[in-house]
Tab-separated table of C-alpha atoms and ligand atoms in Angstrom:
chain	number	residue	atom	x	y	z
O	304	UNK	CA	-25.656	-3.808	29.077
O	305	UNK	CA	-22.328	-4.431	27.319
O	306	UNK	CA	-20.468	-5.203	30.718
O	307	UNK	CA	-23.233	-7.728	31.434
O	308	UNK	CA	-22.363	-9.874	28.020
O	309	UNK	CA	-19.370	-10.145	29.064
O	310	UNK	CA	-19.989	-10.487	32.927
O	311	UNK	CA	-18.727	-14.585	33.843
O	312	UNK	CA	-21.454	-16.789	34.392
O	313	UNK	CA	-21.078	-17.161	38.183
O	314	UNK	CA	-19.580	-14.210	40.354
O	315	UNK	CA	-18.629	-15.125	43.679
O	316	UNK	CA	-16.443	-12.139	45.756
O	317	UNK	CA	-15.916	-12.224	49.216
O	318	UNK	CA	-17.954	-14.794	50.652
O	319	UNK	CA	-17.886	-15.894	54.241
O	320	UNK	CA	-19.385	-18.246	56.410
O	321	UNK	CA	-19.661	-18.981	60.016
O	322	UNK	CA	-21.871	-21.197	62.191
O	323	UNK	CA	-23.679	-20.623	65.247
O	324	UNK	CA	-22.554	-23.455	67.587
O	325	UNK	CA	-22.459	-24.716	70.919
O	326	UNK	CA	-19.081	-22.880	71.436
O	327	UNK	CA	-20.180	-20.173	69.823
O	328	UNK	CA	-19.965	-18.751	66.497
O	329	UNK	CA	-16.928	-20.432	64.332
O	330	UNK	CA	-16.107	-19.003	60.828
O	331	UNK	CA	-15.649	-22.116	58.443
O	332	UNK	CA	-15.259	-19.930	55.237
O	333	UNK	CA	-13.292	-16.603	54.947
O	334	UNK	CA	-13.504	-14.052	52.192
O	335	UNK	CA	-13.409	-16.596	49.300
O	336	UNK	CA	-14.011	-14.823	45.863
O	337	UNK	CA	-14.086	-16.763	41.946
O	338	UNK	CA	-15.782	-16.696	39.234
O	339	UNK	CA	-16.162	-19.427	36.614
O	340	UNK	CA	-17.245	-18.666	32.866
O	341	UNK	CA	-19.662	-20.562	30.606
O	342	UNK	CA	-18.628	-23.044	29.468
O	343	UNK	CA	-15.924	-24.292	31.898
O	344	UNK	CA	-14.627	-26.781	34.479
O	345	UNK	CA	-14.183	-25.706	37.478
O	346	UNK	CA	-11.888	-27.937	40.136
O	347	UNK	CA	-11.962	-27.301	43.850
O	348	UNK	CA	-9.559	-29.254	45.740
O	349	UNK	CA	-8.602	-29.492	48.936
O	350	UNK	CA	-8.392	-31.257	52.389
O	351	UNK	CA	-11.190	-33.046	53.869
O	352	UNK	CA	-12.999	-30.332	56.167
O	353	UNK	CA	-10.912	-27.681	54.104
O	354	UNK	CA	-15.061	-25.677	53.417
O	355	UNK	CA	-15.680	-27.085	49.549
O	356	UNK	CA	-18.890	-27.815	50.321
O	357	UNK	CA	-20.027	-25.391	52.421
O	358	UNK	CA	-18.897	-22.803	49.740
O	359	UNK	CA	-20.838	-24.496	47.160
O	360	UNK	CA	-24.011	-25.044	49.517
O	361	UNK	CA	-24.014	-21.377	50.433
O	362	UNK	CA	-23.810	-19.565	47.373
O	363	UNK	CA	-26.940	-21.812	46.485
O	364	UNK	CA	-28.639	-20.973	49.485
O	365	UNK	CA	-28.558	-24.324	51.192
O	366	UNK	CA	-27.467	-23.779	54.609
O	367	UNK	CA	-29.590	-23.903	57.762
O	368	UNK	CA	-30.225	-19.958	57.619
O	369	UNK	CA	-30.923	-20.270	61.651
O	370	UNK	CA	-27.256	-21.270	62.273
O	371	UNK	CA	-25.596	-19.968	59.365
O	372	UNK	CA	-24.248	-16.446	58.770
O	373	UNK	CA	-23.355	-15.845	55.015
O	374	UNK	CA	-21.662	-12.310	54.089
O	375	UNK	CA	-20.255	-11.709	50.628
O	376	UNK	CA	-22.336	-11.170	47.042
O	377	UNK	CA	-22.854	-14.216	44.389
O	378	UNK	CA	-23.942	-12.960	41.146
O	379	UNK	CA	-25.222	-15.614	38.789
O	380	UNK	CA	-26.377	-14.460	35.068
O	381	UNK	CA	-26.594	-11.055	36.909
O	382	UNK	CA	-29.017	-11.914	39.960
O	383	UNK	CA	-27.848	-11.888	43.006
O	384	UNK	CA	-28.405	-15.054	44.622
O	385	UNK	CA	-27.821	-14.276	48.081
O	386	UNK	CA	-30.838	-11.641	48.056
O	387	UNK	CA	-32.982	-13.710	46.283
O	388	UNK	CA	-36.500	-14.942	48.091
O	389	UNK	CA	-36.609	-18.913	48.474
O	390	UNK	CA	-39.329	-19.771	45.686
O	391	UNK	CA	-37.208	-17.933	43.029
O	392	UNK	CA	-33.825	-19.659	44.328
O	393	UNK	CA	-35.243	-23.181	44.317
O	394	UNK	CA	-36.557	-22.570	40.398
O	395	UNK	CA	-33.040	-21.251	39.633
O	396	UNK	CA	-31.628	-24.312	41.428
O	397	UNK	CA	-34.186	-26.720	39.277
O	398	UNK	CA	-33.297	-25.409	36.242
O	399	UNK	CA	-30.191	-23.150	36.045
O	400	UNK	CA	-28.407	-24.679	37.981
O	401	UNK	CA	-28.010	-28.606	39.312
O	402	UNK	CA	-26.492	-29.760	41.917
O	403	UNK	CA	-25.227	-33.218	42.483
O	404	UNK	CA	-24.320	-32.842	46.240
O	405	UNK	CA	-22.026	-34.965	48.571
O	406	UNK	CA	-24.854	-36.287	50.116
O	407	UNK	CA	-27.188	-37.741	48.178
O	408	UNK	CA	-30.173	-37.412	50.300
O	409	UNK	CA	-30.078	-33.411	50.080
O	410	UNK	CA	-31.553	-34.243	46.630
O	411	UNK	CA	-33.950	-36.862	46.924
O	412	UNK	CA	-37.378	-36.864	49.230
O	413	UNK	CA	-37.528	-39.708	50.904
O	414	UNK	CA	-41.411	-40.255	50.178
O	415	UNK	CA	-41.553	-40.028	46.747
O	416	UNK	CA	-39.913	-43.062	43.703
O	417	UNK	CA	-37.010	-41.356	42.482
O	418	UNK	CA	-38.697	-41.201	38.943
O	419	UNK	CA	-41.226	-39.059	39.809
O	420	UNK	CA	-38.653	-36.965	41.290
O	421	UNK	CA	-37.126	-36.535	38.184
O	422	UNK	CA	-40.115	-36.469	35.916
O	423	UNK	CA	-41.268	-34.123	38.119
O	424	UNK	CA	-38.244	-32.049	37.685
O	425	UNK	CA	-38.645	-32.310	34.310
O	426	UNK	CA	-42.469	-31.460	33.868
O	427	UNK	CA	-41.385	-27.905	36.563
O	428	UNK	CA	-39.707	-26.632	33.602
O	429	UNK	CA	-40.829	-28.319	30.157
O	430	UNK	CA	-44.352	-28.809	28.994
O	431	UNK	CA	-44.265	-32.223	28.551
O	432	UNK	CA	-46.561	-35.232	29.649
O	433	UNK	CA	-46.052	-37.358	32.475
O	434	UNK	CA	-45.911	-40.106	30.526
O	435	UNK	CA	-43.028	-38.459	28.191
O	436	UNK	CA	-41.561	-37.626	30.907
O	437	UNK	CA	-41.479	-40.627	32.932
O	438	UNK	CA	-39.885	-42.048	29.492
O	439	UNK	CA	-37.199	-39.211	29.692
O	440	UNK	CA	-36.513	-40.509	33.313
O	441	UNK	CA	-35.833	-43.899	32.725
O	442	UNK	CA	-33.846	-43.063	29.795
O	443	UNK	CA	-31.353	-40.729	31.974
O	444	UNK	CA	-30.795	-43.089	34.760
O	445	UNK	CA	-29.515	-45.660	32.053
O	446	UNK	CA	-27.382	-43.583	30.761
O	447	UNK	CA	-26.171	-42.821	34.377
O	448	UNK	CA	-25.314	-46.798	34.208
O	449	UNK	CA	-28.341	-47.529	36.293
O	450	UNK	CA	-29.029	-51.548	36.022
O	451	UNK	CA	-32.958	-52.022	35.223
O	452	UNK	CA	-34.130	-48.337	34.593
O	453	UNK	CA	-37.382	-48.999	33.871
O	454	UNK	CA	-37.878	-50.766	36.938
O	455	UNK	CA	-35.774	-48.564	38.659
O	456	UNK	CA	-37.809	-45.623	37.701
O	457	UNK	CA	-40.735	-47.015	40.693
O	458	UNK	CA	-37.978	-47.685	43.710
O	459	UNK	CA	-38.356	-45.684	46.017
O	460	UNK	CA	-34.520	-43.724	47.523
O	461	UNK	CA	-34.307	-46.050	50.506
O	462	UNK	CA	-34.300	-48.983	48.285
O	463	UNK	CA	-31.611	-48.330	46.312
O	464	UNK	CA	-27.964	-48.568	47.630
O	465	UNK	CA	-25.423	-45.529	47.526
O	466	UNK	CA	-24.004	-46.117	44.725
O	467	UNK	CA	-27.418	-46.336	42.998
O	468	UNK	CA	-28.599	-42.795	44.865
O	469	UNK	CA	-25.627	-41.294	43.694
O	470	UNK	CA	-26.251	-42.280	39.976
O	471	UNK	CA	-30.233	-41.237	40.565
O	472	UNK	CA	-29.049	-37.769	41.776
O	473	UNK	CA	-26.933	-37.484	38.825
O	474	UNK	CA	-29.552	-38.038	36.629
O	475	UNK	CA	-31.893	-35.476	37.821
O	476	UNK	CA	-29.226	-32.771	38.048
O	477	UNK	CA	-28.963	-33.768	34.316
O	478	UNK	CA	-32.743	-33.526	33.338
O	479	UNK	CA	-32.911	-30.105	33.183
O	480	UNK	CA	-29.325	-29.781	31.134
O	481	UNK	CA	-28.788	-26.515	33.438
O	482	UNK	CA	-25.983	-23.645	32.485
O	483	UNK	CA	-24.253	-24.397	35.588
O	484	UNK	CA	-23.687	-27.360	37.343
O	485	UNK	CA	-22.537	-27.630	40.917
O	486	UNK	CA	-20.672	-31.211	41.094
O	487	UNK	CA	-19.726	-32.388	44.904
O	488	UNK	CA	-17.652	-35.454	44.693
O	489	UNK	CA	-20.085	-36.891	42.100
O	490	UNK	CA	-18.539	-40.335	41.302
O	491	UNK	CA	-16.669	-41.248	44.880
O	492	UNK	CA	-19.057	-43.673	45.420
O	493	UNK	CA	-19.063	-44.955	42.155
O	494	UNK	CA	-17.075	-47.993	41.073
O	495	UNK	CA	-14.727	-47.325	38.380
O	496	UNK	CA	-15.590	-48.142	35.618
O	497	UNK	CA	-19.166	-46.183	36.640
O	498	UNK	CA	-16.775	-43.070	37.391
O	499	UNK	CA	-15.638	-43.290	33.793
O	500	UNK	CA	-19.226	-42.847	32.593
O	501	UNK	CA	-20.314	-40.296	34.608
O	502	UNK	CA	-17.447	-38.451	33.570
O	503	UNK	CA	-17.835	-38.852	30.213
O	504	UNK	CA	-21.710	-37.655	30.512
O	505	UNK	CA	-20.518	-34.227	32.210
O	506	UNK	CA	-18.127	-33.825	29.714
O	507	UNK	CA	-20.792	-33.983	27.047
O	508	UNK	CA	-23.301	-31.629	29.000
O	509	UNK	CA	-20.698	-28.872	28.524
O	510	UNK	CA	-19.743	-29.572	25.150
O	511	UNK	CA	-23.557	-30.245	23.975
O	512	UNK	CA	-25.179	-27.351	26.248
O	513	UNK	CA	-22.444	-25.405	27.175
O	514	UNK	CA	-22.650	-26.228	30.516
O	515	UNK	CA	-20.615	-24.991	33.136
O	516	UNK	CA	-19.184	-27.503	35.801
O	517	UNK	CA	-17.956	-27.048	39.293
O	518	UNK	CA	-16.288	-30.102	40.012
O	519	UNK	CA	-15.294	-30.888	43.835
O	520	UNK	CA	-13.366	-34.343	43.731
O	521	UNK	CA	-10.201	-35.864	45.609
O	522	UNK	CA	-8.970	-37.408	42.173
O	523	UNK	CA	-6.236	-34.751	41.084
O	524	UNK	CA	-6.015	-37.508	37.664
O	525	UNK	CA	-10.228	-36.667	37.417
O	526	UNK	CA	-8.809	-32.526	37.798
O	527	UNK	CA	-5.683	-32.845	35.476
O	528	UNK	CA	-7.914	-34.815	32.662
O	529	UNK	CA	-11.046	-32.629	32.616
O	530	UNK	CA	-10.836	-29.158	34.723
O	531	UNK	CA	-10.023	-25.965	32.711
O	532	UNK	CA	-9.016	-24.091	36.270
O	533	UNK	CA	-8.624	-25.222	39.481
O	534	UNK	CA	-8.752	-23.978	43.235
O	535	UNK	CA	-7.378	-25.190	46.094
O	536	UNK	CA	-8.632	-24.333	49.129
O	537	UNK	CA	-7.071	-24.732	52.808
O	538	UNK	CA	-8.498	-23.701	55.996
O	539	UNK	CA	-11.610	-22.360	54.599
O	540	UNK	CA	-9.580	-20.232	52.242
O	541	UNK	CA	-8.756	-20.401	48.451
O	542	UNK	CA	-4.837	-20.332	48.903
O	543	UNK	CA	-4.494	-20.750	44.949
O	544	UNK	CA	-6.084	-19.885	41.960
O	545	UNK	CA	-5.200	-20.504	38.445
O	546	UNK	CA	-5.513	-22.826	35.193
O	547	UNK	CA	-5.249	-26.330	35.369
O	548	UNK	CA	-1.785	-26.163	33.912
O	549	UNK	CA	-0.540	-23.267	35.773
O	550	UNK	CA	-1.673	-25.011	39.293
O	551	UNK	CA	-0.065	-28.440	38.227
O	552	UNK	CA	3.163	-27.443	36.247
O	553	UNK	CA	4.161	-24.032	38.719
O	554	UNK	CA	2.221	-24.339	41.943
O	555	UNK	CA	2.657	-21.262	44.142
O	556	UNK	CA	1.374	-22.414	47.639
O	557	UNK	CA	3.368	-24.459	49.917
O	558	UNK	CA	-0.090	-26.425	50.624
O	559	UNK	CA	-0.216	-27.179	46.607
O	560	UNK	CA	3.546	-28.422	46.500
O	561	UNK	CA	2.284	-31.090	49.259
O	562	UNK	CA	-0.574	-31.664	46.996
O	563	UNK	CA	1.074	-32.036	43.823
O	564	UNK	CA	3.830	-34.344	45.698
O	565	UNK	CA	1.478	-36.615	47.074
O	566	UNK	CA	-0.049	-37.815	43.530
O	567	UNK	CA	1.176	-41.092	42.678
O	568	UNK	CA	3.429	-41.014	39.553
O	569	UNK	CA	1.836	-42.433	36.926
O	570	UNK	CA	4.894	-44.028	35.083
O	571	UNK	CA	8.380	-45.312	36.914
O	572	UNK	CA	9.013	-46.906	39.660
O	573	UNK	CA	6.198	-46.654	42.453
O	574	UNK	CA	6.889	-45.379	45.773
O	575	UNK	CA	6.258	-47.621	48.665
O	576	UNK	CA	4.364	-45.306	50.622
O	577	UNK	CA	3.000	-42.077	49.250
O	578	UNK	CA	4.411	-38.626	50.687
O	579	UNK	CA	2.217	-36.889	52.748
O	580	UNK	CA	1.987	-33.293	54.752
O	581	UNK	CA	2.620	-34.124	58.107
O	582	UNK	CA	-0.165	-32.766	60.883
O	583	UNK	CA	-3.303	-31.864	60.710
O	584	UNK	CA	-5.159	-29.201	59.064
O	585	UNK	CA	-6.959	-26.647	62.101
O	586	UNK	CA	-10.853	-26.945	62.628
O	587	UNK	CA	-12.665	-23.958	62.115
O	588	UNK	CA	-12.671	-23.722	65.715
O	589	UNK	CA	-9.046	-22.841	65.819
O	590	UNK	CA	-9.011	-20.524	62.935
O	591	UNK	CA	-6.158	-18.665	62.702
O	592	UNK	CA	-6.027	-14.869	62.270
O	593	UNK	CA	-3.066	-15.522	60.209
O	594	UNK	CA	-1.991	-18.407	57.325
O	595	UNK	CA	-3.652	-21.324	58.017
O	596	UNK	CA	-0.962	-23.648	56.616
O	597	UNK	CA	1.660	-22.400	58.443
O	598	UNK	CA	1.552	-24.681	61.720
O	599	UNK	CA	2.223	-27.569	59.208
O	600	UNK	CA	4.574	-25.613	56.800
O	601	UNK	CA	8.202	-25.729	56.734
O	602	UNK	CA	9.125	-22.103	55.258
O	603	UNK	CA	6.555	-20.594	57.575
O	604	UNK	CA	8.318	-17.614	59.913
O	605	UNK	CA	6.754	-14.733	61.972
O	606	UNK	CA	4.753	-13.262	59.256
O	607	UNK	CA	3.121	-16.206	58.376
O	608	UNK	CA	0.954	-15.117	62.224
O	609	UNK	CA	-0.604	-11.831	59.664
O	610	UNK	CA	-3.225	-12.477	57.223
O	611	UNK	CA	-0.988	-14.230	54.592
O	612	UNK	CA	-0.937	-11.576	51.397
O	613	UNK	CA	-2.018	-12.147	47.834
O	614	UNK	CA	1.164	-12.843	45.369
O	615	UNK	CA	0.299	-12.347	41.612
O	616	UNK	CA	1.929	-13.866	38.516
O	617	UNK	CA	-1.097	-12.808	35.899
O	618	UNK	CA	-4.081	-14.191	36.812
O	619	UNK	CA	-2.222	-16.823	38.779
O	620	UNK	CA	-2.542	-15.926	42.680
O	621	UNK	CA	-1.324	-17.467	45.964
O	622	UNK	CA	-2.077	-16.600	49.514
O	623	UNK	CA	1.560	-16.505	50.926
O	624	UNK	CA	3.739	-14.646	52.202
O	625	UNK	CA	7.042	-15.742	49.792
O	626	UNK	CA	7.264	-14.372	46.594
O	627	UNK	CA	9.884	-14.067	43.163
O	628	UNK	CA	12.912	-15.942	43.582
O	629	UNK	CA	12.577	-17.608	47.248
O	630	UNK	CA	9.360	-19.060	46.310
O	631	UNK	CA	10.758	-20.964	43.112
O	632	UNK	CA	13.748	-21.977	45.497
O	633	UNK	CA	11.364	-23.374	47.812
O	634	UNK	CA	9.221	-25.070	45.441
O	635	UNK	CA	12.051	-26.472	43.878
O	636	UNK	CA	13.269	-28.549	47.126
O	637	UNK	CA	9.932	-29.215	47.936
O	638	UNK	CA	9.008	-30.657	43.977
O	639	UNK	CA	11.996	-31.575	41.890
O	640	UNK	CA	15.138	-32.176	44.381
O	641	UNK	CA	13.421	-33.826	47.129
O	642	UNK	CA	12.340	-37.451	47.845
O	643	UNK	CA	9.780	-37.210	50.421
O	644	UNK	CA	10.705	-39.969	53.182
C	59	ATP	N1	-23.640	-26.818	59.968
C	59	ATP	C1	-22.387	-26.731	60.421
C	59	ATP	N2	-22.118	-26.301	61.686
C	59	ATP	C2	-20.862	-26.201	62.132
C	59	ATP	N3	-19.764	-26.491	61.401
C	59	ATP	C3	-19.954	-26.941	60.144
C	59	ATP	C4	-21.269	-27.095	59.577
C	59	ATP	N4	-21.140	-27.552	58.309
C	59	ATP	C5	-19.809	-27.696	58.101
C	59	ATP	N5	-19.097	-27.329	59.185
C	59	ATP	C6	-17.636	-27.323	59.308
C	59	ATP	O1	-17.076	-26.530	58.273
C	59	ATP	C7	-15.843	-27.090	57.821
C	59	ATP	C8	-15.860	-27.258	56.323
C	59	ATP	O2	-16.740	-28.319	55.979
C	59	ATP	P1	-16.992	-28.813	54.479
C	59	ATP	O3	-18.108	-29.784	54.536
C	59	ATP	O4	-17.145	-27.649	53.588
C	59	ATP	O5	-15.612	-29.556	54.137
C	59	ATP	P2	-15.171	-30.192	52.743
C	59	ATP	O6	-14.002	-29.411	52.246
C	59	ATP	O7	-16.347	-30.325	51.863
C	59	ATP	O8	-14.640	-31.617	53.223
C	59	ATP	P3	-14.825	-33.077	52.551
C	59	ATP	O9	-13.731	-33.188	51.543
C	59	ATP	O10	-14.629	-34.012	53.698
C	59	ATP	O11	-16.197	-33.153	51.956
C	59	ATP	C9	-15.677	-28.415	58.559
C	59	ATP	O12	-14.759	-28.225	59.631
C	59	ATP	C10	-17.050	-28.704	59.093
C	59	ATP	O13	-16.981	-29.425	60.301
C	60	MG	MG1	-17.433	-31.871	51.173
C-alpha cells in the first residue's frame, strides 16, 4: 500500500503503437514510457506527425481498436487502463480524466446543443439538477471567453465556428475539474488574447484542484512559461526527457538543439528568417530500425543505423548515441557559436 501513495499519478512504460493499413502494418509509436505526478505540467513537443497525439489517444483508449495495435501498460491511480472494459474507461475519461483533443469533434456529438453535453457531463458525476446544471454550463463557457453563454448554451456544435468548439470542448473537459487533464493543442485555434485565458484557467485547475496537465502545444513560450517537465518526441519516440529548465538551458538531443534554435529571441535584434532543421522528418512508413533523426542530423555516423542508446545525466535522458564531453562540444556549435544561415 505504501508504494501505491507514492506511485505518480499516470504510469506510462513501454507503449507502442502501430496501424493496420493499406501497406500493411506501420508502427507510429515505439516503446515510449513517462510518468507525470499530481499536480504537474506536462509538455510534449515535437514535429508535426512526430505521434503526440496518438500517444495521448491511446493510453485513453481512443483509437480505432480494429486498426490499432497498442502494446505497453498505462497505470493511472493504480488501474490499468489498457485492460480496462469500455464502460469503466469512458467514466474514468468523464471524470478523472478530460481531454481537450486536437480535434474538437472527438468531444462533441453532433446531435445534441453543446450545453446539454456539458450539463450532462456534469449531472454523470454530481447529483445536481438539470436546471443547476445547465446554470453551471453557461457559467463555464463564459469563463472559457465564450461571447453570449447563455444563448450559447442551446447552439448546437455545427453552429458554432472553431474557435467557438474549441472553447466549448474546453469547458466540458473543465466541468468535471478531473485529476488529470489530457490537453492537445488546446488554444491553437484560439486568438490571442483567448489563448491567454485559457491558459490562465488551466493554470488555476491545477493550483485550485491539483490537477495534473498534459499539455501538447507548438508554443515553446506557452512550455517555458507554464510546463514543470517537458518531452520531446521525434519519430514516434521520446528522444528527451527532463524538467523544463533542464530541456531549455542543457538540451541533450541533437533534435532539441534544432528546437531550441529555432525559437525566436525574445529581446535583440530579430533574425530575418528563423533557423530551421533542414529535411523532413520520416513517416511511420519509413521507420527506421535505428535513430530516427539521424538522416537530418549533422553528427550522425554509422551507429546512429542501431537503436540509438539511452544517455543519463540524473533524471535527465536522451536517446543518442554521443555522450560526456563530445555532446557539450556539439551542442555548443550547434547553440552558442553558431548563427544558423
Ligand atoms: N489511424 C491511423 N492510421 C495510420 N496512421 C496514423 C493514424 N493515426 C495517426 N497516424 C500516423 O501516425 C503519425 C503520428 O500522428 P500524430 O497525430 O500522433 O502526430 P502529432 O505529433 O500529433 O502531429 P501534429 O503536431 O500535426 O498534431 C503520423 O504519421 C500519422 O499519419
Ligand atoms: Mg497532434
Amino acid at each position: 500500500m505504501e508504494k501505491a501513495a507514492n506511485a505518480p499519478l499516470l504510469d506510462v512504460q513501454g507503449l507502442s503503437v502501430s496501424f493496420a493499413t493499406d501497406r500493411g502494418r506501420v508502427k507510429a509509436i515505439d516503446d515510449v514510457s513517462f510518468r507525470v505526478e499530481k499536480g504537474e505540467i506536462l509538455s510534449i513537443v515535437g514535429e508535426s506527425g512526430s505521434g503526440k497525439s496518438v500517444t495521448l489517444l491511446s493510453l485513453l483508449g481512443l483509437n480505432d481498436p480494429k486498426t490499432t495495435f497498442v502494446e505497453g501498460s498505462v497505470a493511472f491511480q493504480g488501474k490499468r487502463l489498457l485492460e480496462l472494459p469500455d464502460r469503466a474507461l469512458r467514466r474514468l475519461r468523464g471524470k478523472e480524466i478530460g481531454l481537450i483533443s486536437q480535434d474538437p469533434m472527438t468531444a462533441l456529438t453532433p446531435v445534441y446543443t453543446i450545453g446539454w453535453q456539458i450539463a450532462e457531463q456534469i449531472r454523470t458525476h454530481e447529483n445536481v439538477s438539470k436546471k443547476a446544471a445547465r446554470l453551471r454550463a453557461a457559467e463555464l463557457l463564459a469563463s472559457v471567453g465564450l461571447p453570449n453563454p447563455n444563448e450559447a448554451v442551446d447552439r448546437y456544435p455545427h453552429q458554432l465556428s472553431g474557435g467557438m468548439r474549441q472553447r466549448a470542448v474546453i469547458a466540458m473537459a473543465l466541468s468535471c475539474s478531473p485529476s488529470l487533464l489530457v490537453a492537445d493543442e488546446p488554444t491553437t485555434a484560439l486568438d490571442v488574447t483567448v489563448q491567454a485565458q485559457v491558459l490562465d484557467l488551466l493554470l488555476k485547475l491545477r493550483d485550485e484542484f491539483g490537477s495534473a496537465i498534459i499539455l501538447i502545444t507548438h508554443d515553446m513560450g506557452v512550455v517555458a512559461e507554464v510546463a514543470d517537465r517537458v518531452h520531446v518526441m521525434y519519430a514516434g519516440r521520446m528522444v528527451e526527457k527532463g524538467t523544463t529548465a533542464e530541456v531549455f538551458d542543457r538540451p541533450m538531443h541533437p533534435y532539441s538543439w534544432g528546437l531550441m534554435a529555432s525559437i525566436p529571441p525574445l529581446y535583440g535584434e530579430k533574425q530575418s528568417r528563423l533557423p530551421s532543421i533542414p529535411g523532413m522528418p520520416p513517416t511511420p512508413q519509413q521507420a527506421p530500425t535505428g535513430c530516427g533523426f539521424a538522416p537530418r542530423c549533422r553528427f550522425a555516423r554509422p551507429e546512429c543505423e542501431a537503436r540509438p542508446p539511452t544517455r543519463r545525466d540524473g533524471d535527465h535522458t536522451a536517446l543518442c548515441v554521443l555522450d560526456g564531453a563530445e555532446r557539450e562540444t556539439a551542442r555548443r556549435m550547434v547553440l552558442e557559436h553558431e548563427v544558423v544561415a
